[in-house]
Every structure is written in structure tokens, then in C-alpha cells.
PDB file of C-alpha atoms in Angstrom:
ATOM      1  CA  ASP A 128      97.122  94.552  83.693  1.00 74.00           C
ATOM      2  CA  SER A 129      93.765  95.324  85.302  1.00 78.00           C
ATOM      3  CA  GLY A 130      91.738  93.938  82.402  1.00 86.00           C
ATOM      4  CA  VAL A 131      90.167  97.319  81.692  1.00 92.00           C
ATOM      5  CA  THR A 132      90.776  99.515  78.678  1.00 94.00           C
ATOM      6  CA  GLN A 133      89.879 103.187  78.660  1.00 96.00           C
ATOM      7  CA  THR A 134      89.969 105.592  75.764  1.00 96.00           C
ATOM      8  CA  PRO A 135      91.014 108.234  75.149  1.00 97.00           C
ATOM      9  CA  LYS A 136      93.932 108.575  77.523  1.00 96.00           C
ATOM     10  CA  HIS A 137      93.829 112.363  77.407  1.00 96.00           C
ATOM     11  CA  LEU A 138      91.122 114.742  76.296  1.00 97.00           C
ATOM     12  CA  ILE A 139      91.276 118.522  76.087  1.00 97.00           C
ATOM     13  CA  THR A 140      88.139 120.451  75.308  1.00 97.00           C
ATOM     14  CA  ALA A 141      86.398 123.766  75.926  1.00 97.00           C
ATOM     15  CA  THR A 142      83.655 124.795  78.303  1.00 97.00           C
ATOM     16  CA  GLY A 143      80.176 124.044  77.057  1.00 97.00           C
ATOM     17  CA  GLN A 144      81.290 121.080  74.973  1.00 97.00           C
ATOM     18  CA  ARG A 145      80.269 117.437  75.203  1.00 98.00           C
ATOM     19  CA  VAL A 146      82.602 114.451  75.387  1.00 98.00           C
ATOM     20  CA  THR A 147      82.292 110.687  75.539  1.00 98.00           C
ATOM     21  CA  LEU A 148      84.646 108.473  77.509  1.00 98.00           C
ATOM     22  CA  ARG A 149      84.846 104.787  76.735  1.00 97.00           C
ATOM     23  CA  CYS A 150      85.540 101.791  78.925  1.00 96.00           C
ATOM     24  CA  SER A 151      85.974  98.168  77.921  1.00 91.00           C
ATOM     25  CA  PRO A 152      86.117  95.589  80.704  1.00 86.00           C
ATOM     26  CA  ARG A 153      87.562  92.141  80.332  1.00 81.00           C
ATOM     27  CA  SER A 154      85.308  89.679  78.608  1.00 77.00           C
ATOM     28  CA  GLY A 155      82.848  88.136  81.031  1.00 78.00           C
ATOM     29  CA  ASP A 156      82.902  90.844  83.672  1.00 82.00           C
ATOM     30  CA  LEU A 157      79.391  92.206  83.888  1.00 85.00           C
ATOM     31  CA  SER A 158      79.923  95.191  86.200  1.00 88.00           C
ATOM     32  CA  VAL A 159      81.343  98.562  85.259  1.00 92.00           C
ATOM     33  CA  TYR A 160      81.838 101.442  87.650  1.00 93.00           C
ATOM     34  CA  TRP A 161      82.722 105.049  86.867  1.00 95.00           C
ATOM     35  CA  TYR A 162      84.654 107.326  89.203  1.00 94.00           C
ATOM     36  CA  GLN A 163      85.803 110.916  89.114  1.00 95.00           C
ATOM     37  CA  GLN A 164      89.054 112.016  90.726  1.00 94.00           C
ATOM     38  CA  SER A 165      89.719 115.742  90.773  1.00 89.00           C
ATOM     39  CA  LEU A 166      93.191 117.153  91.413  1.00 77.00           C
ATOM     40  CA  ASP A 167      94.391 116.141  94.867  1.00 65.00           C
ATOM     41  CA  GLN A 168      90.959 114.766  95.631  1.00 70.00           C
ATOM     42  CA  GLY A 169      89.664 111.388  96.498  1.00 80.00           C
ATOM     43  CA  LEU A 170      87.641 109.046  94.352  1.00 88.00           C
ATOM     44  CA  GLN A 171      84.015 109.958  93.814  1.00 90.00           C
ATOM     45  CA  PHE A 172      81.743 107.155  92.753  1.00 89.00           C
ATOM     46  CA  LEU A 173      79.545 108.208  89.850  1.00 93.00           C
ATOM     47  CA  ILE A 174      77.555 105.243  88.611  1.00 92.00           C
ATOM     48  CA  GLN A 175      77.511 101.466  88.234  1.00 91.00           C
ATOM     49  CA  TYR A 176      76.169  99.302  85.460  1.00 92.00           C
ATOM     50  CA  TYR A 177      75.603  95.578  85.644  1.00 89.00           C
ATOM     51  CA  ASN A 178      74.889  93.567  82.525  1.00 89.00           C
ATOM     52  CA  GLY A 179      73.522  96.563  80.684  1.00 92.00           C
ATOM     53  CA  GLU A 180      71.410  98.025  83.459  1.00 92.00           C
ATOM     54  CA  GLU A 181      72.061 100.824  85.895  1.00 92.00           C
ATOM     55  CA  ARG A 182      72.545  99.325  89.344  1.00 87.00           C
ATOM     56  CA  ALA A 183      73.727 102.145  91.568  1.00 86.00           C
ATOM     57  CA  LYS A 184      74.095 105.877  91.326  1.00 87.00           C
ATOM     58  CA  GLY A 185      76.493 108.009  93.303  1.00 86.00           C
ATOM     59  CA  ASN A 186      77.425 111.670  93.023  1.00 83.00           C
ATOM     60  CA  ILE A 187      76.735 111.950  89.326  1.00 92.00           C
ATOM     61  CA  LEU A 188      75.640 115.321  87.956  1.00 94.00           C
ATOM     62  CA  GLU A 189      72.570 115.600  85.757  1.00 95.00           C
ATOM     63  CA  ARG A 190      74.850 116.830  82.953  1.00 97.00           C
ATOM     64  CA  PHE A 191      76.548 113.420  83.020  1.00 97.00           C
ATOM     65  CA  SER A 192      75.094 110.167  81.804  1.00 96.00           C
ATOM     66  CA  ALA A 193      76.319 106.678  81.101  1.00 97.00           C
ATOM     67  CA  GLN A 194      75.272 103.470  79.457  1.00 96.00           C
ATOM     68  CA  GLN A 195      76.487  99.931  79.063  1.00 95.00           C
ATOM     69  CA  PHE A 196      76.136  98.175  75.743  1.00 94.00           C
ATOM     70  CA  PRO A 197      75.366  94.510  74.955  1.00 92.00           C
ATOM     71  CA  ASP A 198      79.071  93.779  74.499  1.00 91.00           C
ATOM     72  CA  LEU A 199      79.498  95.173  78.054  1.00 91.00           C
ATOM     73  CA  HIS A 200      81.603  98.170  77.129  1.00 93.00           C
ATOM     74  CA  SER A 201      80.436 101.381  78.722  1.00 96.00           C
ATOM     75  CA  GLU A 202      80.434 105.043  77.823  1.00 97.00           C
ATOM     76  CA  LEU A 203      80.323 108.051  80.102  1.00 98.00           C
ATOM     77  CA  ASN A 204      78.883 111.152  78.483  1.00 98.00           C
ATOM     78  CA  LEU A 205      79.740 114.551  79.927  1.00 98.00           C
ATOM     79  CA  SER A 206      77.875 117.554  78.561  1.00 97.00           C
ATOM     80  CA  SER A 207      77.826 121.322  79.051  1.00 97.00           C
ATOM     81  CA  LEU A 208      81.332 120.968  80.410  1.00 97.00           C
ATOM     82  CA  GLU A 209      82.588 123.342  83.062  1.00 96.00           C
ATOM     83  CA  LEU A 210      86.116 124.099  84.234  1.00 95.00           C
ATOM     84  CA  GLY A 211      85.426 122.126  87.403  1.00 93.00           C
ATOM     85  CA  ASP A 212      84.806 118.974  85.401  1.00 95.00           C
ATOM     86  CA  SER A 213      88.528 118.723  84.719  1.00 95.00           C
ATOM     87  CA  ALA A 214      89.566 115.502  86.399  1.00 95.00           C
ATOM     88  CA  LEU A 215      90.706 111.935  85.969  1.00 95.00           C
ATOM     89  CA  TYR A 216      87.826 109.646  85.117  1.00 97.00           C
ATOM     90  CA  PHE A 217      88.336 106.025  86.006  1.00 96.00           C
ATOM     91  CA  CYS A 218      86.356 103.045  84.972  1.00 96.00           C
ATOM     92  CA  ALA A 219      86.573  99.912  87.076  1.00 93.00           C
ATOM     93  CA  ARG A 220      85.438  96.406  86.314  1.00 90.00           C
ATOM     94  CA  GLY A 221      83.746  94.309  88.938  1.00 84.00           C
ATOM     95  CA  THR A 222      84.533  90.653  89.156  1.00 73.00           C
ATOM     96  CA  SER A 223      81.810  88.144  88.512  1.00 61.00           C
ATOM     97  CA  GLY A 224      80.468  86.130  91.374  1.00 55.00           C
ATOM     98  CA  GLY A 225      79.522  88.989  93.624  1.00 55.00           C
ATOM     99  CA  TYR A 226      82.829  89.321  95.442  1.00 59.00           C
ATOM    100  CA  ASN A 227      82.840  93.112  95.038  1.00 71.00           C
ATOM    101  CA  GLU A 228      86.482  93.447  93.959  1.00 83.00           C
ATOM    102  CA  GLN A 229      86.982  96.310  91.581  1.00 88.00           C
ATOM    103  CA  PHE A 230      89.934  96.721  89.239  1.00 90.00           C
ATOM    104  CA  PHE A 231      90.568 100.118  87.785  1.00 94.00           C
ATOM    105  CA  GLY A 232      91.432 101.062  84.256  1.00 95.00           C
ATOM    106  CA  PRO A 233      94.224 103.549  83.460  1.00 95.00           C
ATOM    107  CA  GLY A 234      91.829 106.479  83.423  1.00 96.00           C
ATOM    108  CA  THR A 235      91.022 109.324  81.056  1.00 97.00           C
ATOM    109  CA  ARG A 236      92.419 112.709  81.960  1.00 96.00           C
ATOM    110  CA  LEU A 237      89.919 115.373  80.958  1.00 97.00           C
ATOM    111  CA  THR A 238      91.002 119.000  80.774  1.00 96.00           C
ATOM    112  CA  VAL A 239      88.336 121.635  80.226  1.00 97.00           C
ATOM    113  CA  LEU A 240      89.722 125.008  79.147  1.00 96.00           C
TER     114      LEU A 240
ATOM    115  CA  GLY B 528      74.387 106.536 102.779  1.00 70.00           C
ATOM    116  CA  GLU B 529      77.813 105.335 103.768  1.00 76.00           C
ATOM    117  CA  ASN B 530      80.407 107.790 105.014  1.00 87.00           C
ATOM    118  CA  VAL B 531      84.065 106.816 105.240  1.00 93.00           C
ATOM    119  CA  GLU B 532      86.631 108.822 107.149  1.00 96.00           C
ATOM    120  CA  GLN B 533      90.361 108.188 106.798  1.00 97.00           C
ATOM    121  CA  HIS B 534      93.246 109.292 108.971  1.00 97.00           C
ATOM    122  CA  PRO B 535      95.883 110.596 108.784  1.00 97.00           C
ATOM    123  CA  SER B 536      95.818 112.569 105.550  1.00 95.00           C
ATOM    124  CA  THR B 537      99.618 112.483 105.369  1.00 97.00           C
ATOM    125  CA  LEU B 538     102.086 110.098 106.959  1.00 98.00           C
ATOM    126  CA  SER B 539     105.856 110.142 106.838  1.00 98.00           C
ATOM    127  CA  VAL B 540     107.928 107.242 108.134  1.00 97.00           C
ATOM    128  CA  GLN B 541     111.522 106.118 108.004  1.00 97.00           C
ATOM    129  CA  GLU B 542     112.370 103.143 105.827  1.00 97.00           C
ATOM    130  CA  GLY B 543     111.966  99.969 107.835  1.00 97.00           C
ATOM    131  CA  ASP B 544     109.393 101.427 110.219  1.00 97.00           C
ATOM    132  CA  SER B 545     105.723 100.470 110.271  1.00 98.00           C
ATOM    133  CA  ALA B 546     102.858 102.576 108.946  1.00 98.00           C
ATOM    134  CA  VAL B 547      99.243 102.442 110.089  1.00 98.00           C
ATOM    135  CA  ILE B 548      96.294 104.066 108.358  1.00 98.00           C
ATOM    136  CA  LYS B 549      92.851 104.047 109.944  1.00 98.00           C
ATOM    137  CA  CYS B 550      89.352 104.326 108.538  1.00 97.00           C
ATOM    138  CA  THR B 551      85.908 104.488 110.062  1.00 97.00           C
ATOM    139  CA  TYR B 552      82.607 103.858 108.362  1.00 95.00           C
ATOM    140  CA  SER B 553      79.042 104.697 109.246  1.00 91.00           C
ATOM    141  CA  ASP B 554      76.839 102.022 107.672  1.00 88.00           C
ATOM    142  CA  SER B 555      76.749  98.898 109.801  1.00 87.00           C
ATOM    143  CA  ALA B 556      75.489  96.968 106.764  1.00 86.00           C
ATOM    144  CA  SER B 557      78.784  97.491 104.917  1.00 89.00           C
ATOM    145  CA  ASN B 558      80.437  94.145 104.402  1.00 88.00           C
ATOM    146  CA  TYR B 559      83.459  94.620 102.152  1.00 90.00           C
ATOM    147  CA  PHE B 560      86.472  96.838 102.846  1.00 94.00           C
ATOM    148  CA  PRO B 561      89.220  97.135 100.229  1.00 94.00           C
ATOM    149  CA  TRP B 562      92.415  99.146 100.287  1.00 96.00           C
ATOM    150  CA  TYR B 563      93.861 100.738  97.186  1.00 96.00           C
ATOM    151  CA  LYS B 564      97.329 102.114  96.480  1.00 96.00           C
ATOM    152  CA  GLN B 565      97.647 104.892  93.946  1.00 94.00           C
ATOM    153  CA  GLU B 566     101.012 106.060  92.678  1.00 93.00           C
ATOM    154  CA  LEU B 567     101.273 109.470  91.088  1.00 88.00           C
ATOM    155  CA  GLY B 568      99.468 109.622  87.760  1.00 85.00           C
ATOM    156  CA  LYS B 569      98.480 105.961  87.871  1.00 90.00           C
ATOM    157  CA  ARG B 570      95.366 103.934  88.542  1.00 94.00           C
ATOM    158  CA  PRO B 571      94.312 102.857  92.025  1.00 94.00           C
ATOM    159  CA  GLN B 572      95.420  99.268  92.577  1.00 94.00           C
ATOM    160  CA  LEU B 573      93.748  96.882  94.950  1.00 93.00           C
ATOM    161  CA  ILE B 574      96.342  95.738  97.491  1.00 95.00           C
ATOM    162  CA  ILE B 575      94.268  93.947 100.097  1.00 95.00           C
ATOM    163  CA  ASP B 576      90.669  93.601 101.167  1.00 93.00           C
ATOM    164  CA  ILE B 577      88.665  92.178 104.036  1.00 93.00           C
ATOM    165  CA  ARG B 578      85.104  91.020 104.432  1.00 89.00           C
ATOM    166  CA  SER B 579      82.915  91.541 107.437  1.00 83.00           C
ATOM    167  CA  ASN B 580      83.105  87.914 108.533  1.00 82.00           C
ATOM    168  CA  VAL B 581      86.866  88.170 109.062  1.00 81.00           C
ATOM    169  CA  GLY B 582      88.762  90.154 111.704  1.00 90.00           C
ATOM    170  CA  GLU B 583      92.232  90.223 110.167  1.00 94.00           C
ATOM    171  CA  LYS B 584      93.951  89.394 106.929  1.00 93.00           C
ATOM    172  CA  LYS B 585      97.644  89.400 106.031  1.00 95.00           C
ATOM    173  CA  ASP B 586      99.568  89.407 102.799  1.00 93.00           C
ATOM    174  CA  GLN B 587     103.330  89.538 103.292  1.00 95.00           C
ATOM    175  CA  ARG B 588     104.142  93.002 104.678  1.00 97.00           C
ATOM    176  CA  ILE B 589     100.604  94.323 104.642  1.00 98.00           C
ATOM    177  CA  ALA B 590      97.699  93.477 106.894  1.00 97.00           C
ATOM    178  CA  VAL B 591      94.213  94.776 107.448  1.00 97.00           C
ATOM    179  CA  THR B 592      92.173  94.551 110.642  1.00 96.00           C
ATOM    180  CA  LEU B 593      88.445  95.080 111.014  1.00 96.00           C
ATOM    181  CA  ASN B 594      86.461  95.921 114.125  1.00 95.00           C
ATOM    182  CA  LYS B 595      82.803  95.628 113.186  1.00 92.00           C
ATOM    183  CA  THR B 596      81.535  96.729 116.572  1.00 93.00           C
ATOM    184  CA  ALA B 597      83.468  99.965 116.439  1.00 94.00           C
ATOM    185  CA  LYS B 598      83.054 100.258 112.662  1.00 94.00           C
ATOM    186  CA  HIS B 599      86.672 100.845 111.923  1.00 95.00           C
ATOM    187  CA  PHE B 600      89.366  99.123 109.923  1.00 97.00           C
ATOM    188  CA  SER B 601      93.070  99.703 109.551  1.00 98.00           C
ATOM    189  CA  LEU B 602      95.897  99.076 107.125  1.00 98.00           C
ATOM    190  CA  HIS B 603      99.253  98.056 108.542  1.00 98.00           C
ATOM    191  CA  ILE B 604     102.436  98.091 106.495  1.00 98.00           C
ATOM    192  CA  THR B 605     105.528  96.656 108.144  1.00 97.00           C
ATOM    193  CA  GLU B 606     109.165  97.080 107.130  1.00 97.00           C
ATOM    194  CA  THR B 607     108.253  99.967 104.864  1.00 98.00           C
ATOM    195  CA  GLN B 608     110.254 100.575 101.704  1.00 97.00           C
ATOM    196  CA  PRO B 609     110.569 103.694  99.522  1.00 96.00           C
ATOM    197  CA  GLU B 610     108.406 102.019  96.861  1.00 96.00           C
ATOM    198  CA  ASP B 611     105.548 101.945  99.386  1.00 97.00           C
ATOM    199  CA  SER B 612     105.327 105.724  98.976  1.00 97.00           C
ATOM    200  CA  ALA B 613     101.928 106.472  97.411  1.00 97.00           C
ATOM    201  CA  VAL B 614      98.419 107.575  98.271  1.00 95.00           C
ATOM    202  CA  TYR B 615      96.375 104.885 100.000  1.00 97.00           C
ATOM    203  CA  PHE B 616      92.590 104.822  99.905  1.00 96.00           C
ATOM    204  CA  CYS B 617      90.287 102.794 102.074  1.00 96.00           C
ATOM    205  CA  ALA B 618      86.752 102.051 100.966  1.00 94.00           C
ATOM    206  CA  ALA B 619      83.561 100.504 102.221  1.00 92.00           C
ATOM    207  CA  TRP B 620      80.929  98.753 100.185  1.00 86.00           C
ATOM    208  CA  ASP B 621      77.470  99.524 101.475  1.00 74.00           C
ATOM    209  CA  ASN B 622      74.132  97.903 100.881  1.00 64.00           C
ATOM    210  CA  ASN B 623      73.260 100.363  98.109  1.00 66.00           C
ATOM    211  CA  ASN B 624      75.752  98.691  95.809  1.00 67.00           C
ATOM    212  CA  ASP B 625      78.224 101.512  95.713  1.00 71.00           C
ATOM    213  CA  MET B 626      81.726 101.948  97.031  1.00 80.00           C
ATOM    214  CA  ARG B 627      82.535 104.891  99.276  1.00 87.00           C
ATOM    215  CA  PHE B 628      86.162 105.894  99.467  1.00 90.00           C
ATOM    216  CA  GLY B 629      88.077 107.644 102.183  1.00 93.00           C
ATOM    217  CA  ALA B 630      89.860 110.874 101.301  1.00 92.00           C
ATOM    218  CA  GLY B 631      93.228 109.152 101.049  1.00 94.00           C
ATOM    219  CA  THR B 632      96.499 109.084 102.969  1.00 96.00           C
ATOM    220  CA  ARG B 633      99.699 110.256 101.341  1.00 95.00           C
ATOM    221  CA  LEU B 634     102.435 107.970 102.660  1.00 97.00           C
ATOM    222  CA  THR B 635     106.059 108.979 102.280  1.00 97.00           C
ATOM    223  CA  VAL B 636     108.781 106.498 103.170  1.00 97.00           C
ATOM    224  CA  LYS B 637     112.124 108.202 103.654  1.00 96.00           C
ATOM    225  CA  PRO B 638     115.205 106.181 102.738  1.00 92.00           C
TER     226      PRO B 638
END
């Protein structure tokens, strides 16, 4: 158990639509990271939140946004979806204490038709 | 920003042999280098990591070495087993607070 919950597990939607992916880290872990993994591709860092604030931004499209709430769960919002957005989206929790370890959730598989 | 290159992209070994995967990074300020194992359809799992103040770290059959001068680090798996078959990702944590991953190595261990 990585201590991260992601919902939904699978999501199928159409082009042009908007979806929200949810991530809940273990209680006490302040950092949340979002990654995108396309088919047969590596892991692309999207964005990091720490204690409710954006800390780092990677290759995140303008159509995507995220936020972290006071209870430390996070949501990744994907809008104006395109076929190429079909991918696995992982959330990872960062351990407290600044040791940088990241533990990944089970992921949300998004399919855009 | 940080750029991480990983080689080889695929690796096939016989059960019992050793496997070595190599990564290079570009940002000399990077100070944390984890390795993840990802089985098909599953989450990446942290298997070992090393910090820039250490040259080598071992955990049973796996070890990681770091050469800061050359900016490269390697994963070594000894006495490979079929259950070691997976995609392995290296990563480097740079001073912009984000993790850059290598493209992955698909390891196949033949019984």
C-alpha cells in the first residue's frame, strides 16, 4: 500500500469534455505530485503542490489545472480533452521531512474517444 | 532544466545473470536519484534511491552507484529472477523541485 488513493480508476469520455481526477495522500503528507504516462511512454511530471500551494510546474498544458485542498487531497482538472490526452495519470505523495521520496497511487486511466 | 537519459531501452537476460541499467543527468545541482519498478498496468514502485552524498547503496540483490563527477548513476540487479521482469525508471530530483524521469528500460528475465 503506497498510502495514496486515486479515483476514479477508469474514466472514458469524449473529445472536448472536462474531467476531474482526485488524489488523496496519507494523512500528514503535505506534498502531492501529478504525472502523466502515455502508452509506452515514460513518466511526465505535471505539477507539485505542497501544503495547499503550487510548488513546481512541469510539462503541464494550459488546458490542465490542479489544486490542493485544506485536507491535502488534490484534484487534477483536464479540459477541452483531446485524443492525445488518453493516458494513465498518477498522483504521488511526498514524504514529510524533505527526503524527496515519492510513492505513487494506483493511477487513473483516462480514455478520450 | 534537468534532462535524464536512460540506457538501454530494452534488456534481456537469462535467469541468474546480472542486469545493469545506466542513467545520466545534466543538472549538477541534482541531489536525489531514485529508481522505480513498474509492472504492466501497475503503479511505479520505489525500489532503491541514492543521495548525492553517497557513492553506492545496496539492498539485497539490487544496488545503485552514483558518479557525481560524471553525472551518471546505475542500477545493478544480481541473480535476476523472472519476477524482476518489468520496466525500470531512473529519475533525478533537480533544484527546481521537480523529478525528471528517464524513458525507462524494459527488462525481461528469461527462465
